[in-house]
PDB file of C-alpha atoms in Angstrom:
ATOM      1  CA  UNK A   1      -0.031  -0.169   0.131  1.00  0.00           C
ATOM      2  CA  UNK A   2       0.998   3.191  -1.073  1.00  0.00           C
ATOM      3  CA  UNK A   3       1.478   6.088   1.715  1.00  0.00           C
ATOM      4  CA  UNK A   4       0.907   9.639   0.733  1.00  0.00           C
ATOM      5  CA  UNK A   5       2.862  12.711   2.525  1.00  0.00           C
ATOM      6  CA  UNK A   6       0.771  15.526   4.792  1.00  0.00           C
ATOM      7  CA  UNK A   7       0.808  16.950   1.385  1.00  0.00           C
ATOM      8  CA  UNK A   8      -1.103  14.359  -0.864  1.00  0.00           C
ATOM      9  CA  UNK A   9       1.724  13.439  -2.442  1.00  0.00           C
ATOM     10  CA  UNK A  10       3.363  10.218  -2.417  1.00  0.00           C
ATOM     11  CA  UNK A  11       5.659   9.847   0.626  1.00  0.00           C
ATOM     12  CA  UNK A  12       9.707   9.584   0.013  1.00  0.00           C
ATOM     13  CA  UNK A  13      10.900   6.517   1.739  1.00  0.00           C
ATOM     14  CA  UNK A  14      12.756   8.916   4.942  1.00  0.00           C
ATOM     15  CA  UNK A  15       8.898  10.286   5.007  1.00  0.00           C
ATOM     16  CA  UNK A  16       7.847   6.907   5.250  1.00  0.00           C
ATOM     17  CA  UNK A  17      10.273   5.408   7.942  1.00  0.00           C
ATOM     18  CA  UNK A  18       9.989   8.452   9.838  1.00  0.00           C
ATOM     19  CA  UNK A  19       6.047   7.664  10.289  1.00  0.00           C
ATOM     20  CA  UNK A  20       6.519   4.139  10.797  1.00  0.00           C
ATOM     21  CA  UNK A  21       8.996   5.018  13.349  1.00  0.00           C
ATOM     22  CA  UNK A  22       6.566   7.271  14.821  1.00  0.00           C
ATOM     23  CA  UNK A  23       4.026   5.175  14.822  1.00  0.00           C
ATOM     24  CA  UNK A  24       5.100   2.258  15.989  1.00  0.00           C
ATOM     25  CA  UNK A  25       6.660   4.457  18.904  1.00  0.00           C
ATOM     26  CA  UNK A  26       3.387   5.842  19.773  1.00  0.00           C
ATOM     27  CA  UNK A  27       1.099   2.997  19.071  1.00  0.00           C
ATOM     28  CA  UNK A  28       2.776   0.564  21.519  1.00  0.00           C
ATOM     29  CA  UNK A  29       1.571   3.012  24.016  1.00  0.00           C
ATOM     30  CA  UNK A  30      -2.252   2.510  25.366  1.00  0.00           C
ATOM     31  CA  UNK A  31      -2.994   1.624  21.415  1.00  0.00           C
ATOM     32  CA  UNK A  32      -7.003   1.028  21.443  1.00  0.00           C
ATOM     33  CA  UNK A  33      -7.879  -2.730  21.506  1.00  0.00           C
ATOM     34  CA  UNK A  34      -8.045  -3.855  17.641  1.00  0.00           C
ATOM     35  CA  UNK A  35      -6.205  -0.945  16.497  1.00  0.00           C
ATOM     36  CA  UNK A  36      -4.674  -1.433  13.450  1.00  0.00           C
ATOM     37  CA  UNK A  37      -0.889  -2.428  13.417  1.00  0.00           C
ATOM     38  CA  UNK A  38       0.867   1.005  13.428  1.00  0.00           C
ATOM     39  CA  UNK A  39      -2.249   3.375  14.122  1.00  0.00           C
ATOM     40  CA  UNK A  40      -1.930   6.198  16.149  1.00  0.00           C
ATOM     41  CA  UNK A  41      -2.629   5.901  20.360  1.00  0.00           C
ATOM     42  CA  UNK A  42      -5.448   6.550  22.045  1.00  0.00           C
ATOM     43  CA  UNK A  43      -3.291   9.589  23.795  1.00  0.00           C
ATOM     44  CA  UNK A  44      -2.303  10.923  20.399  1.00  0.00           C
ATOM     45  CA  UNK A  45      -5.868  10.724  19.250  1.00  0.00           C
ATOM     46  CA  UNK A  46      -6.769  12.693  22.467  1.00  0.00           C
ATOM     47  CA  UNK A  47      -4.193  15.313  22.345  1.00  0.00           C
ATOM     48  CA  UNK A  48      -5.283  15.860  18.474  1.00  0.00           C
ATOM     49  CA  UNK A  49      -8.859  16.308  19.473  1.00  0.00           C
ATOM     50  CA  UNK A  50      -8.071  18.569  22.092  1.00  0.00           C
ATOM     51  CA  UNK A  51      -5.960  20.774  20.006  1.00  0.00           C
ATOM     52  CA  UNK A  52      -8.911  20.855  17.080  1.00  0.00           C
ATOM     53  CA  UNK A  53     -11.759  21.863  20.015  1.00  0.00           C
ATOM     54  CA  UNK A  54      -9.424  24.644  21.301  1.00  0.00           C
ATOM     55  CA  UNK A  55      -9.153  25.674  18.239  1.00  0.00           C
ATOM     56  CA  UNK A  56     -12.986  25.823  17.248  1.00  0.00           C
ATOM     57  CA  UNK A  57     -13.286  27.152  20.607  1.00  0.00           C
ATOM     58  CA  UNK A  58     -10.804  30.248  20.495  1.00  0.00           C
ATOM     59  CA  UNK A  59     -12.779  30.824  17.315  1.00  0.00           C
ATOM     60  CA  UNK A  60     -16.053  30.690  18.983  1.00  0.00           C
ATOM     61  CA  UNK A  61     -15.042  32.537  22.103  1.00  0.00           C
ATOM     62  CA  UNK A  62     -14.072  35.406  19.889  1.00  0.00           C
ATOM     63  CA  UNK A  63     -16.970  35.592  17.534  1.00  0.00           C
ATOM     64  CA  UNK A  64     -19.134  35.940  21.244  1.00  0.00           C
ATOM     65  CA  UNK A  65     -16.520  38.691  22.022  1.00  0.00           C
ATOM     66  CA  UNK A  66     -17.173  40.575  19.085  1.00  0.00           C
ATOM     67  CA  UNK A  67     -20.889  40.090  19.194  1.00  0.00           C
ATOM     68  CA  UNK A  68     -21.582  40.826  23.024  1.00  0.00           C
ATOM     69  CA  UNK A  69     -22.354  37.296  23.283  1.00  0.00           C
ATOM     70  CA  UNK A  70     -21.949  34.827  26.219  1.00  0.00           C
ATOM     71  CA  UNK A  71     -19.895  31.878  25.511  1.00  0.00           C
ATOM     72  CA  UNK A  72     -23.103  29.710  26.155  1.00  0.00           C
ATOM     73  CA  UNK A  73     -24.753  31.617  23.523  1.00  0.00           C
ATOM     74  CA  UNK A  74     -22.755  30.497  20.735  1.00  0.00           C
ATOM     75  CA  UNK A  75     -22.531  26.836  22.160  1.00  0.00           C
ATOM     76  CA  UNK A  76     -26.657  26.994  21.678  1.00  0.00           C
ATOM     77  CA  UNK A  77     -26.375  28.764  17.969  1.00  0.00           C
ATOM     78  CA  UNK A  78     -24.752  25.384  16.772  1.00  0.00           C
ATOM     79  CA  UNK A  79     -26.759  22.933  18.297  1.00  0.00           C
ATOM     80  CA  UNK A  80     -29.462  25.291  16.833  1.00  0.00           C
ATOM     81  CA  UNK A  81     -27.900  24.960  13.450  1.00  0.00           C
ATOM     82  CA  UNK A  82     -26.793  22.156  13.653  1.00  0.00           C
ATOM     83  CA  UNK A  83     -30.220  20.000  14.796  1.00  0.00           C
ATOM     84  CA  UNK A  84     -32.082  19.179  11.603  1.00  0.00           C
ATOM     85  CA  UNK A  85     -28.580  18.018  10.236  1.00  0.00           C
ATOM     86  CA  UNK A  86     -27.958  15.846  13.387  1.00  0.00           C
ATOM     87  CA  UNK A  87     -31.737  15.274  14.401  1.00  0.00           C
ATOM     88  CA  UNK A  88     -33.660  15.711  11.209  1.00  0.00           C
ATOM     89  CA  UNK A  89     -36.172  17.954  13.248  1.00  0.00           C
ATOM     90  CA  UNK A  90     -35.619  21.542  14.569  1.00  0.00           C
ATOM     91  CA  UNK A  91     -34.408  22.285  18.383  1.00  0.00           C
ATOM     92  CA  UNK A  92     -36.841  23.100  20.961  1.00  0.00           C
ATOM     93  CA  UNK A  93     -36.041  24.708  24.058  1.00  0.00           C
ATOM     94  CA  UNK A  94     -36.251  21.727  26.170  1.00  0.00           C
ATOM     95  CA  UNK A  95     -33.610  19.627  23.761  1.00  0.00           C
ATOM     96  CA  UNK A  96     -31.148  22.524  24.190  1.00  0.00           C
ATOM     97  CA  UNK A  97     -31.219  22.458  27.677  1.00  0.00           C
ATOM     98  CA  UNK A  98     -30.385  19.072  27.801  1.00  0.00           C
ATOM     99  CA  UNK A  99     -27.755  19.518  24.748  1.00  0.00           C
ATOM    100  CA  UNK A 100     -25.905  22.087  26.816  1.00  0.00           C
ATOM    101  CA  UNK A 101     -26.331  20.373  29.996  1.00  0.00           C
ATOM    102  CA  UNK A 102     -28.610  24.139  31.568  1.00  0.00           C
ATOM    103  CA  UNK A 103     -31.390  24.595  33.679  1.00  0.00           C
ATOM    104  CA  UNK A 104     -34.793  25.731  31.921  1.00  0.00           C
ATOM    105  CA  UNK A 105     -34.092  29.231  33.366  1.00  0.00           C
ATOM    106  CA  UNK A 106     -30.200  29.156  32.086  1.00  0.00           C
ATOM    107  CA  UNK A 107     -31.807  28.643  28.151  1.00  0.00           C
ATOM    108  CA  UNK A 108     -34.754  30.914  28.520  1.00  0.00           C
ATOM    109  CA  UNK A 109     -32.242  33.438  29.639  1.00  0.00           C
ATOM    110  CA  UNK A 110     -29.742  32.603  26.472  1.00  0.00           C
ATOM    111  CA  UNK A 111     -32.510  32.380  24.073  1.00  0.00           C
ATOM    112  CA  UNK A 112     -34.060  36.054  25.171  1.00  0.00           C
ATOM    113  CA  UNK A 113     -30.232  37.432  24.509  1.00  0.00           C
ATOM    114  CA  UNK A 114     -29.686  35.534  21.380  1.00  0.00           C
ATOM    115  CA  UNK A 115     -33.901  37.004  19.992  1.00  0.00           C
ATOM    116  CA  UNK A 116     -33.178  39.987  21.470  1.00  0.00           C
ATOM    117  CA  UNK A 117     -29.602  40.430  19.781  1.00  0.00           C
ATOM    118  CA  UNK A 118     -31.920  39.010  16.650  1.00  0.00           C
ATOM    119  CA  UNK A 119     -29.871  36.140  16.261  1.00  0.00           C
ATOM    120  CA  UNK A 120     -32.989  33.324  16.681  1.00  0.00           C
ATOM    121  CA  UNK A 121     -36.719  33.579  16.960  1.00  0.00           C
ATOM    122  CA  UNK A 122     -39.350  31.502  18.035  1.00  0.00           C
ATOM    123  CA  UNK A 123     -41.909  30.057  16.357  1.00  0.00           C
ATOM    124  CA  UNK A 124     -45.270  27.720  17.059  1.00  0.00           C
ATOM    125  CA  UNK A 125     -45.261  24.411  15.991  1.00  0.00           C
ATOM    126  CA  UNK A 126     -47.978  24.526  13.278  1.00  0.00           C
ATOM    127  CA  UNK A 127     -49.725  20.987  14.634  1.00  0.00           C
ATOM    128  CA  UNK A 128     -49.062  21.623  18.224  1.00  0.00           C
ATOM    129  CA  UNK A 129     -48.657  25.113  19.165  1.00  0.00           C
ATOM    130  CA  UNK A 130     -47.477  24.202  22.633  1.00  0.00           C
ATOM    131  CA  UNK A 131     -44.147  23.123  20.720  1.00  0.00           C
ATOM    132  CA  UNK A 132     -41.980  25.587  20.371  1.00  0.00           C
ATOM    133  CA  UNK A 133     -39.139  25.486  17.760  1.00  0.00           C
ATOM    134  CA  UNK A 134     -35.723  27.506  17.638  1.00  0.00           C
ATOM    135  CA  UNK A 135     -35.020  29.006  14.372  1.00  0.00           C
ATOM    136  CA  UNK A 136     -31.393  30.277  13.489  1.00  0.00           C
ATOM    137  CA  UNK A 137     -32.463  33.733  11.848  1.00  0.00           C
ATOM    138  CA  UNK A 138     -31.049  34.056   8.042  1.00  0.00           C
ATOM    139  CA  UNK A 139     -29.198  37.125   8.841  1.00  0.00           C
ATOM    140  CA  UNK A 140     -27.193  35.760  11.801  1.00  0.00           C
ATOM    141  CA  UNK A 141     -26.532  32.717   9.756  1.00  0.00           C
ATOM    142  CA  UNK A 142     -24.999  34.774   7.006  1.00  0.00           C
ATOM    143  CA  UNK A 143     -23.086  36.601   9.519  1.00  0.00           C
ATOM    144  CA  UNK A 144     -21.543  33.700  11.177  1.00  0.00           C
ATOM    145  CA  UNK A 145     -20.955  32.333   7.849  1.00  0.00           C
ATOM    146  CA  UNK A 146     -18.938  35.326   6.784  1.00  0.00           C
ATOM    147  CA  UNK A 147     -16.854  35.228  10.276  1.00  0.00           C
ATOM    148  CA  UNK A 148     -16.087  31.584  10.249  1.00  0.00           C
ATOM    149  CA  UNK A 149     -15.217  31.754   6.620  1.00  0.00           C
ATOM    150  CA  UNK A 150     -11.147  30.962   7.831  1.00  0.00           C
ATOM    151  CA  UNK A 151     -12.312  28.104   9.376  1.00  0.00           C
ATOM    152  CA  UNK A 152     -14.648  26.759   6.338  1.00  0.00           C
ATOM    153  CA  UNK A 153     -11.782  27.677   3.853  1.00  0.00           C
ATOM    154  CA  UNK A 154      -9.234  25.644   6.063  1.00  0.00           C
ATOM    155  CA  UNK A 155     -11.604  23.000   6.357  1.00  0.00           C
ATOM    156  CA  UNK A 156     -11.933  22.853   2.570  1.00  0.00           C
ATOM    157  CA  UNK A 157      -8.237  22.857   2.047  1.00  0.00           C
ATOM    158  CA  UNK A 158      -7.261  20.147   3.946  1.00  0.00           C
ATOM    159  CA  UNK A 159     -10.111  18.324   2.807  1.00  0.00           C
ATOM    160  CA  UNK A 160      -8.565  18.581  -0.805  1.00  0.00           C
ATOM    161  CA  UNK A 161      -5.349  17.050   0.780  1.00  0.00           C
ATOM    162  CA  UNK A 162      -6.557  13.449   1.458  1.00  0.00           C
ATOM    163  CA  UNK A 163      -8.978  10.887  -0.793  1.00  0.00           C
ATOM    164  CA  UNK A 164     -12.738  10.322  -0.831  1.00  0.00           C
ATOM    165  CA  UNK A 165     -11.887   7.291   0.965  1.00  0.00           C
ATOM    166  CA  UNK A 166      -9.868   8.748   3.399  1.00  0.00           C
ATOM    167  CA  UNK A 167     -12.405  11.115   4.087  1.00  0.00           C
ATOM    168  CA  UNK A 168     -15.034   8.820   4.566  1.00  0.00           C
ATOM    169  CA  UNK A 169     -12.965   7.228   6.662  1.00  0.00           C
ATOM    170  CA  UNK A 170     -12.567  10.558   8.767  1.00  0.00           C
ATOM    171  CA  UNK A 171     -16.168  11.104   8.770  1.00  0.00           C
ATOM    172  CA  UNK A 172     -17.187   7.721   9.751  1.00  0.00           C
ATOM    173  CA  UNK A 173     -14.952   8.272  13.004  1.00  0.00           C
ATOM    174  CA  UNK A 174     -15.961  11.407  13.440  1.00  0.00           C
ATOM    175  CA  UNK A 175     -19.643  10.383  13.571  1.00  0.00           C
ATOM    176  CA  UNK A 176     -18.950   6.919  15.553  1.00  0.00           C
ATOM    177  CA  UNK A 177     -17.144   8.968  18.167  1.00  0.00           C
ATOM    178  CA  UNK A 178     -19.794  11.361  18.498  1.00  0.00           C
ATOM    179  CA  UNK A 179     -22.316   8.613  18.424  1.00  0.00           C
ATOM    180  CA  UNK A 180     -20.074   7.059  21.412  1.00  0.00           C
ATOM    181  CA  UNK A 181     -20.287  10.871  23.845  1.00  0.00           C
ATOM    182  CA  UNK A 182     -23.484  11.414  23.356  1.00  0.00           C
ATOM    183  CA  UNK A 183     -24.379   7.493  24.772  1.00  0.00           C
ATOM    184  CA  UNK A 184     -21.454   8.102  27.396  1.00  0.00           C
ATOM    185  CA  UNK A 185     -23.212  11.710  28.337  1.00  0.00           C
ATOM    186  CA  UNK A 186     -27.185   9.646  28.313  1.00  0.00           C
ATOM    187  CA  UNK A 187     -29.169   9.937  31.575  1.00  0.00           C
ATOM    188  CA  UNK A 188     -28.529   7.402  33.917  1.00  0.00           C
ATOM    189  CA  UNK A 189     -25.126   5.731  32.485  1.00  0.00           C
ATOM    190  CA  UNK A 190     -22.091   6.079  35.410  1.00  0.00           C
ATOM    191  CA  UNK A 191     -19.114   7.334  34.856  1.00  0.00           C
ATOM    192  CA  UNK A 192     -16.230   4.834  35.413  1.00  0.00           C
TER     193      UNK A 192
END
């Protein structure tokens, strides 16, 4: 199997040897059970995921400061935006409280701030007027899209460096990891 370098071209012999040496050193310590030989170890994944999360959080906090929002408000906007893609349905206040691990009062305060700032609207479900849907307003969505466009460009540039099969594997990994983390956080599941 031909290895590729980080920039997408075939790896040189020196790069392959360095990659294999690094991988075998990392794989021997804390490698997940059943992981392919030479695969990065659990610590490597943990460091990479924390670094990625920190970078996303840095951008999110800067967006929050620039638009006079709380950090929680930005997490709420992301959850509202992603709800349809992740769950196939609009976000509701009760599901948002669960997603962000907030009390109903804290979610109400967050939604009040977001609505006053023009980021979201609350609409009643046409079939059941008791149900409130949270809608990310188009103007606010465009504002966020513009602000976070450097992240989108970086993601697109990175994606171009991988084959479709590699990208499918990465997406499968992230999807499965999200499912595991969600299951781990499910009510009634104990840590430990």
